[in-house]
């Protein structure tokens, strides 16, 4: 039976074999290649050894490399209100672009425009010096007739405007009606030329039937309009035109110099019975044509100090809010004659001349009769 080799006998044989191999001669080319590659092998071996040690340490020790902390987001806060201030564009305060760059760039403007919103109801406004009905209306985006029909004391004469007065300002164009005894929705609608549904459907009213009407209660009438009732003024002299008085030519001149602040009426309807010409107090006022003085002095109709000239040809001219009068009733005047001074008497918010032209007692547009400026 063959003998089984042991581990010790195998080790001896392997050692003898290695000794024999080492004693064999080596090829010169292989020896030279090993000599050349030896430095590179040593270098890469050392690198691999270091990498292996690092991997071993990290895997055994559970070490984690440090990471940059993530920035924590703060809860948003409201920016301070910018109000209604207007800010200059950033380009006016210095550009961040290099000077040699010629490309046009749109810079942001740090201002938020808040759109106008519909008013939720009727508000009030205190008349300031220099205010006019049309100016107040423009300020609130309304037609100036709405200002008239919302304030009873202005309905028939817009010159009855006085600093300190409290005006009703509607949220929409129309009229403001104060409910009286025996009023009905149908009657109110007919007065303002609208439909009952316009009144009951208005979100600013709280009425659905006649039973909801209360005396003294005010209703907003959307799109409502009222008929014009001209002011009846009784001048000082009411007799016939004197036979020997000079008659006007019908060719008018401007009664004074200044800035037009209000025009006559509006398209299709007469309302403001004249034009307003603003200038400093004391500015001279002249007769627009020759004629006969029927009124010269104070009145109680809102005109303040007023001169009325009858031109004997169906035309009368009115000069209101004067500070001084240089003619008297019954006196004849020539075209261009100095008759008074601009003032702010009567219901007036600032120095101006209220100039009217009436033909057969009816107000007409002075701009149609005056020469171009």
Short mmCIF file of C-alpha atoms in Angstrom, two decimals:
data_model
loop_
_atom_site.label_atom_id
_atom_site.label_comp_id
_atom_site.label_asym_id
_atom_site.label_seq_id
_atom_site.Cartn_x
_atom_site.Cartn_y
_atom_site.Cartn_z
CA UNK A 1 0.00 0.00 0.00
CA UNK A 2 1.41 3.43 -0.93
CA UNK A 3 2.35 5.82 1.85
CA UNK A 4 0.23 9.05 2.20
CA UNK A 5 2.43 12.21 2.22
CA UNK A 6 2.24 14.47 5.24
CA UNK A 7 2.19 18.30 5.29
CA UNK A 8 5.73 18.49 6.57
CA UNK A 9 7.08 16.33 3.77
CA UNK A 10 5.28 18.53 1.22
CA UNK A 11 6.85 21.67 2.62
CA UNK A 12 10.29 20.14 2.24
CA UNK A 13 9.69 19.20 -1.36
CA UNK A 14 8.32 22.63 -2.24
CA UNK A 15 11.37 24.26 -0.70
CA UNK A 16 13.69 22.01 -2.71
CA UNK A 17 11.81 22.88 -5.89
CA UNK A 18 12.12 26.63 -5.28
CA UNK A 19 15.84 26.25 -4.64
CA UNK A 20 16.26 24.48 -7.96
CA UNK A 21 14.32 27.21 -9.81
CA UNK A 22 16.41 29.97 -8.28
CA UNK A 23 19.56 28.22 -9.41
CA UNK A 24 18.44 28.19 -13.05
CA UNK A 25 19.87 30.99 -15.30
CA UNK A 26 17.46 33.95 -16.07
CA UNK A 27 16.99 35.44 -19.54
CA UNK A 28 18.75 38.80 -19.86
CA UNK A 29 15.74 40.62 -21.41
CA UNK A 30 13.42 39.60 -18.59
CA UNK A 31 15.98 40.66 -16.02
CA UNK A 32 16.40 44.10 -17.60
CA UNK A 33 12.60 44.66 -17.74
CA UNK A 34 12.22 43.85 -14.07
CA UNK A 35 14.97 46.31 -13.23
CA UNK A 36 13.25 49.11 -15.18
CA UNK A 37 9.77 48.47 -13.75
CA UNK A 38 10.91 48.07 -10.16
CA UNK A 39 10.71 51.84 -9.22
CA UNK A 40 7.20 52.19 -10.67
CA UNK A 41 6.02 49.03 -8.98
CA UNK A 42 7.33 50.22 -5.65
CA UNK A 43 5.66 53.66 -6.07
CA UNK A 44 2.21 52.32 -7.02
CA UNK A 45 2.45 49.65 -4.37
CA UNK A 46 3.00 52.31 -1.71
CA UNK A 47 0.05 54.36 -3.06
CA UNK A 48 -2.26 51.38 -3.03
CA UNK A 49 -1.12 50.55 0.47
CA UNK A 50 -2.02 54.04 1.74
CA UNK A 51 -5.44 53.96 0.02
CA UNK A 52 -6.10 50.54 1.46
CA UNK A 53 -5.27 51.75 4.97
CA UNK A 54 -7.63 54.74 4.62
CA UNK A 55 -10.48 52.55 3.43
CA UNK A 56 -9.81 50.14 6.26
CA UNK A 57 -9.84 52.89 8.91
CA UNK A 58 -13.05 54.45 7.58
CA UNK A 59 -14.85 51.14 7.39
CA UNK A 60 -13.78 50.04 10.85
CA UNK A 61 -14.12 53.35 12.70
CA UNK A 62 -17.36 54.64 11.11
CA UNK A 63 -15.72 58.01 10.53
CA UNK A 64 -17.70 60.50 8.35
CA UNK A 65 -16.15 63.34 6.46
CA UNK A 66 -17.35 66.81 7.57
CA UNK A 67 -20.09 68.40 5.38
CA UNK A 68 -21.02 72.03 4.97
CA UNK A 69 -24.03 72.96 7.08
CA UNK A 70 -27.17 73.55 5.07
CA UNK A 71 -28.52 77.09 5.51
CA UNK A 72 -31.69 77.20 7.58
CA UNK A 73 -34.55 79.02 5.89
CA UNK A 74 -36.18 81.69 8.03
CA UNK A 75 -39.93 82.20 7.85
CA UNK A 76 -40.90 84.99 5.43
CA UNK A 77 -41.62 88.41 6.89
CA UNK A 78 -43.71 91.17 5.36
CA UNK A 79 -41.77 93.97 3.73
CA UNK A 80 -42.43 97.48 5.09
CA UNK A 81 -45.05 99.44 3.17
CA UNK A 82 -43.61 101.69 0.48
CA UNK A 83 -46.67 103.95 0.59
CA UNK A 84 -47.33 106.13 -2.44
CA UNK A 85 -43.79 107.40 -2.76
CA UNK A 86 -42.27 107.49 -6.21
CA UNK A 87 -38.77 106.06 -6.46
CA UNK A 88 -36.24 107.00 -9.08
CA UNK A 89 -35.05 104.14 -11.32
CA UNK A 90 -31.86 102.44 -10.22
CA UNK A 91 -30.11 103.86 -13.27
CA UNK A 92 -30.46 107.31 -11.75
CA UNK A 93 -28.64 106.19 -8.63
CA UNK A 94 -25.65 104.51 -10.27
CA UNK A 95 -25.39 101.41 -12.41
CA UNK A 96 -23.77 98.15 -11.39
CA UNK A 97 -22.73 97.45 -14.97
CA UNK A 98 -19.21 98.26 -16.19
CA UNK A 99 -18.90 101.60 -17.93
CA UNK A 100 -17.78 100.05 -21.21
CA UNK A 101 -20.95 97.98 -21.55
CA UNK A 102 -23.36 99.61 -23.99
CA UNK A 103 -26.17 97.04 -23.88
CA UNK A 104 -29.51 98.47 -22.79
CA UNK A 105 -30.81 96.74 -19.69
CA UNK A 106 -34.18 97.32 -18.00
CA UNK A 107 -33.61 97.92 -14.31
CA UNK A 108 -36.25 97.07 -11.69
CA UNK A 109 -38.05 99.90 -9.92
CA UNK A 110 -38.70 99.07 -6.24
CA UNK A 111 -42.28 100.32 -6.16
CA UNK A 112 -45.54 98.44 -6.26
CA UNK A 113 -48.38 100.22 -8.01
CA UNK A 114 -51.67 99.68 -6.19
CA UNK A 115 -54.63 99.98 -8.57
CA UNK A 116 -57.53 102.22 -7.73
CA UNK A 117 -60.39 100.34 -6.13
CA UNK A 118 -64.09 101.01 -6.27
CA UNK A 119 -65.33 102.91 -3.25
CA UNK A 120 -67.66 100.80 -1.13
CA UNK A 121 -70.13 103.54 -0.37
CA UNK A 122 -70.82 107.25 -0.18
CA UNK A 123 -68.02 109.29 1.38
CA UNK A 124 -67.69 112.98 2.19
CA UNK A 125 -65.21 115.61 1.04
CA UNK A 126 -64.46 119.00 2.57
CA UNK A 127 -64.17 121.78 -0.03
CA UNK A 128 -60.73 123.41 -0.06
CA UNK A 129 -59.77 126.93 -1.21
CA UNK A 130 -59.40 126.96 -4.98
CA UNK A 131 -61.61 123.91 -5.53
CA UNK A 132 -64.04 123.75 -8.42
CA UNK A 133 -66.86 121.32 -9.05
CA UNK A 134 -65.17 119.85 -12.11
CA UNK A 135 -61.85 119.56 -10.28
CA UNK A 136 -63.42 117.68 -7.38
CA UNK A 137 -65.21 115.37 -9.80
CA UNK A 138 -61.97 114.59 -11.64
CA UNK A 139 -60.23 113.84 -8.35
CA UNK A 140 -62.71 111.05 -7.63
CA UNK A 141 -63.13 109.84 -11.22
CA UNK A 142 -66.71 111.08 -11.55
CA UNK A 143 -68.62 113.33 -13.91
CA UNK A 144 -69.09 116.76 -12.46
CA UNK A 145 -72.85 116.41 -12.87
CA UNK A 146 -72.66 113.62 -10.28
CA UNK A 147 -71.24 116.11 -7.78
CA UNK A 148 -74.16 118.44 -8.56
CA UNK A 149 -76.84 115.79 -8.23
CA UNK A 150 -75.35 114.48 -5.00
CA UNK A 151 -75.48 117.83 -3.19
CA UNK A 152 -78.76 119.75 -3.14
CA UNK A 153 -77.26 123.21 -2.70
CA UNK A 154 -75.24 122.80 -5.93
CA UNK A 155 -77.97 121.38 -8.13
CA UNK A 156 -79.01 124.63 -9.78
CA UNK A 157 -75.85 126.70 -9.40
CA UNK A 158 -72.30 125.29 -9.24
CA UNK A 159 -71.03 128.67 -8.06
CA UNK A 160 -72.58 127.98 -4.65
CA UNK A 161 -69.33 126.31 -3.62
CA UNK A 162 -67.65 127.48 -0.43
CA UNK A 163 -64.47 126.34 1.37
CA UNK A 164 -65.36 124.18 4.34
CA UNK A 165 -68.52 122.77 2.81
CA UNK A 166 -69.04 119.02 3.17
CA UNK A 167 -69.89 117.33 -0.12
CA UNK A 168 -71.30 113.87 -0.71
CA UNK A 169 -69.11 111.80 -3.05
CA UNK A 170 -70.83 108.84 -4.68
CA UNK A 171 -68.99 105.61 -5.51
CA UNK A 172 -70.41 105.68 -9.06
CA UNK A 173 -71.84 108.23 -11.46
CA UNK A 174 -75.47 109.10 -10.93
CA UNK A 175 -77.57 111.00 -8.41
CA UNK A 176 -78.18 110.94 -4.65
CA UNK A 177 -81.85 111.13 -3.74
CA UNK A 178 -83.26 111.99 -0.32
CA UNK A 179 -86.52 110.15 0.25
CA UNK A 180 -89.48 112.46 0.89
CA UNK A 181 -93.11 111.91 1.90
CA UNK A 182 -95.18 110.00 -0.66
CA UNK A 183 -92.09 108.90 -2.58
CA UNK A 184 -92.26 105.58 -4.40
CA UNK A 185 -89.59 103.69 -6.29
CA UNK A 186 -91.46 104.27 -9.54
CA UNK A 187 -91.68 108.00 -8.88
CA UNK A 188 -87.99 108.25 -8.00
CA UNK A 189 -87.00 106.26 -11.08
CA UNK A 190 -89.07 108.53 -13.31
CA UNK A 191 -87.53 111.66 -11.78
CA UNK A 192 -84.03 110.50 -12.69
CA UNK A 193 -84.92 108.77 -15.98
CA UNK A 194 -83.88 105.28 -14.82
CA UNK A 195 -85.60 101.97 -14.14
CA UNK A 196 -86.78 100.75 -10.75
CA UNK A 197 -84.45 97.76 -11.15
CA UNK A 198 -81.50 100.17 -11.36
CA UNK A 199 -82.30 101.41 -7.86
CA UNK A 200 -83.21 98.10 -6.21
CA UNK A 201 -80.28 96.34 -7.87
CA UNK A 202 -77.72 98.88 -6.72
CA UNK A 203 -75.42 97.30 -4.09
CA UNK A 204 -75.25 100.62 -2.23
CA UNK A 205 -78.99 100.62 -1.47
CA UNK A 206 -80.94 98.36 0.85
CA UNK A 207 -84.37 98.60 -0.71
CA UNK A 208 -86.42 96.08 -2.63
CA UNK A 209 -89.89 97.62 -2.46
CA UNK A 210 -91.73 100.79 -1.45
CA UNK A 211 -92.11 99.36 2.03
CA UNK A 212 -88.35 99.73 2.52
CA UNK A 213 -88.39 103.49 1.87
CA UNK A 214 -87.91 105.75 4.88
CA UNK A 215 -88.28 109.54 4.87
CA UNK A 216 -84.84 111.14 5.02
CA UNK A 217 -83.12 108.01 3.74
CA UNK A 218 -80.74 108.56 0.81
CA UNK A 219 -80.63 106.39 -2.29
CA UNK A 220 -77.85 106.08 -4.85
CA UNK A 221 -79.44 106.28 -8.31
CA UNK A 222 -76.94 104.75 -10.79
CA UNK A 223 -76.84 106.74 -14.02
CA UNK A 224 -79.56 109.06 -12.77
CA UNK A 225 -79.85 112.63 -14.04
CA UNK A 226 -81.99 115.58 -13.06
CA UNK A 227 -83.57 118.28 -15.23
CA UNK A 228 -81.83 121.64 -15.22
CA UNK A 229 -83.69 124.50 -13.53
CA UNK A 230 -81.97 127.84 -14.22
CA UNK A 231 -81.56 130.35 -11.43
CA UNK A 232 -83.99 133.25 -11.71
CA UNK A 233 -82.18 136.43 -10.81
CA UNK A 234 -83.89 139.80 -10.36
CA UNK A 235 -81.51 142.60 -11.38
CA UNK A 236 -81.64 146.07 -9.89
CA UNK A 237 -83.15 147.75 -12.95
CA UNK A 238 -86.13 145.94 -14.51
CA UNK A 239 -87.41 148.65 -16.84
CA UNK A 240 -87.11 148.73 -20.65
CA UNK A 241 -83.81 149.29 -22.40
CA UNK A 242 -83.28 153.07 -22.71
CA UNK A 243 -83.78 154.35 -26.24
CA UNK A 244 -80.58 156.41 -26.18
CA UNK A 245 -78.38 153.68 -24.65
CA UNK A 246 -75.60 152.28 -26.88
CA UNK A 247 -76.45 148.87 -28.28
CA UNK A 248 -73.93 146.10 -28.47
CA UNK A 249 -72.37 144.91 -31.70
CA UNK A 250 -72.74 141.22 -30.84
CA UNK A 251 -68.96 140.84 -31.16
CA UNK A 252 -67.65 140.14 -27.65
CA UNK A 253 -64.16 140.51 -26.26
CA UNK A 254 -62.62 138.64 -23.34
CA UNK A 255 -63.67 140.38 -20.11
CA UNK A 256 -60.36 139.70 -18.34
CA UNK A 257 -57.13 137.75 -18.49
CA UNK A 258 -56.44 134.55 -16.60
CA UNK A 259 -56.71 130.79 -16.58
CA UNK A 260 -59.91 128.96 -17.48
CA UNK A 261 -60.86 126.76 -14.55
CA UNK A 262 -64.44 125.82 -15.48
CA UNK A 263 -66.30 125.76 -18.77
CA UNK A 264 -69.95 126.06 -19.65
CA UNK A 265 -72.23 123.07 -19.07
CA UNK A 266 -71.61 119.77 -20.77
CA UNK A 267 -72.49 118.05 -24.05
CA UNK A 268 -76.24 118.10 -24.71
CA UNK A 269 -77.22 119.81 -21.46
CA UNK A 270 -76.75 123.18 -19.85
CA UNK A 271 -75.48 123.21 -16.31
CA UNK A 272 -72.65 125.55 -15.42
CA UNK A 273 -74.19 128.79 -16.65
CA UNK A 274 -70.91 130.44 -17.60
CA UNK A 275 -67.14 130.13 -17.55
CA UNK A 276 -64.70 130.77 -14.70
CA UNK A 277 -61.49 132.73 -15.30
CA UNK A 278 -59.03 132.61 -12.40
CA UNK A 279 -56.54 135.37 -11.69
CA UNK A 280 -55.24 137.33 -8.73
CA UNK A 281 -57.55 139.55 -6.74
CA UNK A 282 -57.76 143.05 -8.19
CA UNK A 283 -57.19 142.04 -11.82
CA UNK A 284 -59.17 144.39 -14.07
CA UNK A 285 -62.51 143.29 -15.54
CA UNK A 286 -63.79 144.92 -18.73
CA UNK A 287 -67.17 145.15 -20.45
CA UNK A 288 -67.35 142.45 -23.14
CA UNK A 289 -69.49 144.75 -25.33
CA UNK A 290 -71.11 148.15 -24.97
CA UNK A 291 -74.50 148.44 -23.33
CA UNK A 292 -76.48 149.51 -20.29
CA UNK A 293 -75.72 148.53 -16.66
CA UNK A 294 -78.71 146.86 -15.03
CA UNK A 295 -77.03 145.54 -11.88
CA UNK A 296 -73.93 146.69 -10.01
CA UNK A 297 -73.45 145.53 -6.43
CA UNK A 298 -74.00 142.76 -3.94
CA UNK A 299 -76.45 139.91 -4.56
CA UNK A 300 -77.68 137.02 -2.42
CA UNK A 301 -77.68 134.44 -5.21
CA UNK A 302 -74.10 133.21 -4.79
CA UNK A 303 -72.59 135.61 -7.31
CA UNK A 304 -71.35 137.94 -4.59
CA UNK A 305 -70.66 141.38 -6.08
CA UNK A 306 -72.20 141.24 -9.55
CA UNK A 307 -72.45 143.45 -12.63
CA UNK A 308 -75.07 142.79 -15.32
CA UNK A 309 -74.89 144.61 -18.65
CA UNK A 310 -77.83 144.66 -21.06
CA UNK A 311 -76.45 145.05 -24.59
CA UNK A 312 -79.80 145.95 -26.14
CA UNK A 313 -79.68 143.16 -28.74
CA UNK A 314 -81.00 140.27 -26.69
CA UNK A 315 -77.65 139.59 -24.99
CA UNK A 316 -76.90 140.19 -21.32
CA UNK A 317 -73.49 139.58 -19.75
CA UNK A 318 -72.87 138.71 -16.08
CA UNK A 319 -69.64 139.43 -14.16
CA UNK A 320 -69.63 137.70 -10.76
CA UNK A 321 -67.52 137.44 -7.56
CA UNK A 322 -66.03 140.92 -8.04
CA UNK A 323 -63.99 142.67 -5.35
CA UNK A 324 -64.72 146.17 -6.66
CA UNK A 325 -67.26 147.87 -8.94
CA UNK A 326 -66.52 150.98 -11.02
CA UNK A 327 -69.95 151.48 -12.60
CA UNK A 328 -73.48 151.94 -11.27
CA UNK A 329 -76.91 150.72 -12.34
CA UNK A 330 -78.34 152.85 -15.16
CA UNK A 331 -74.91 153.81 -16.53
CA UNK A 332 -73.92 153.37 -20.18
CA UNK A 333 -70.64 151.53 -20.86
CA UNK A 334 -68.44 150.99 -23.89
CA UNK A 335 -66.78 147.77 -25.04
CA UNK A 336 -63.50 147.31 -23.17
CA UNK A 337 -64.37 149.80 -20.43
CA UNK A 338 -62.99 148.97 -17.00
CA UNK A 339 -66.01 148.05 -14.88
CA UNK A 340 -64.63 146.15 -11.86
CA UNK A 341 -61.95 143.94 -10.33
CA UNK A 342 -61.65 140.19 -9.89
CA UNK A 343 -62.44 138.97 -6.38
CA UNK A 344 -63.81 136.04 -4.41
CA UNK A 345 -67.07 137.38 -3.05
CA UNK A 346 -70.18 135.27 -2.68
CA UNK A 347 -69.94 131.51 -2.94
CA UNK A 348 -66.40 131.32 -4.26
CA UNK A 349 -63.37 129.20 -3.41
CA UNK A 350 -60.74 131.58 -4.79
CA UNK A 351 -60.24 134.74 -6.85
CA UNK A 352 -61.87 134.35 -10.25
CA UNK A 353 -64.41 135.92 -12.58
CA UNK A 354 -67.64 134.08 -13.26
CA UNK A 355 -68.63 135.28 -16.74
CA UNK A 356 -72.01 134.51 -18.27
CA UNK A 357 -73.65 135.37 -21.57
CA UNK A 358 -77.44 135.13 -21.74
CA UNK A 359 -79.47 135.40 -24.88
CA UNK A 360 -83.13 136.22 -24.31
CA UNK A 361 -82.52 135.42 -20.62
CA UNK A 362 -81.23 131.90 -21.38
CA UNK A 363 -77.57 131.06 -20.62
CA UNK A 364 -75.45 130.28 -23.70
CA UNK A 365 -71.87 129.09 -24.03
CA UNK A 366 -69.55 132.15 -23.89
CA UNK A 367 -66.85 130.16 -25.71
CA UNK A 368 -69.03 130.20 -28.83
CA UNK A 369 -69.08 134.01 -28.83
CA UNK A 370 -65.60 134.97 -27.63
CA UNK A 371 -62.62 135.22 -30.01
CA UNK A 372 -59.92 132.51 -29.89
CA UNK A 373 -57.29 133.13 -27.23
#
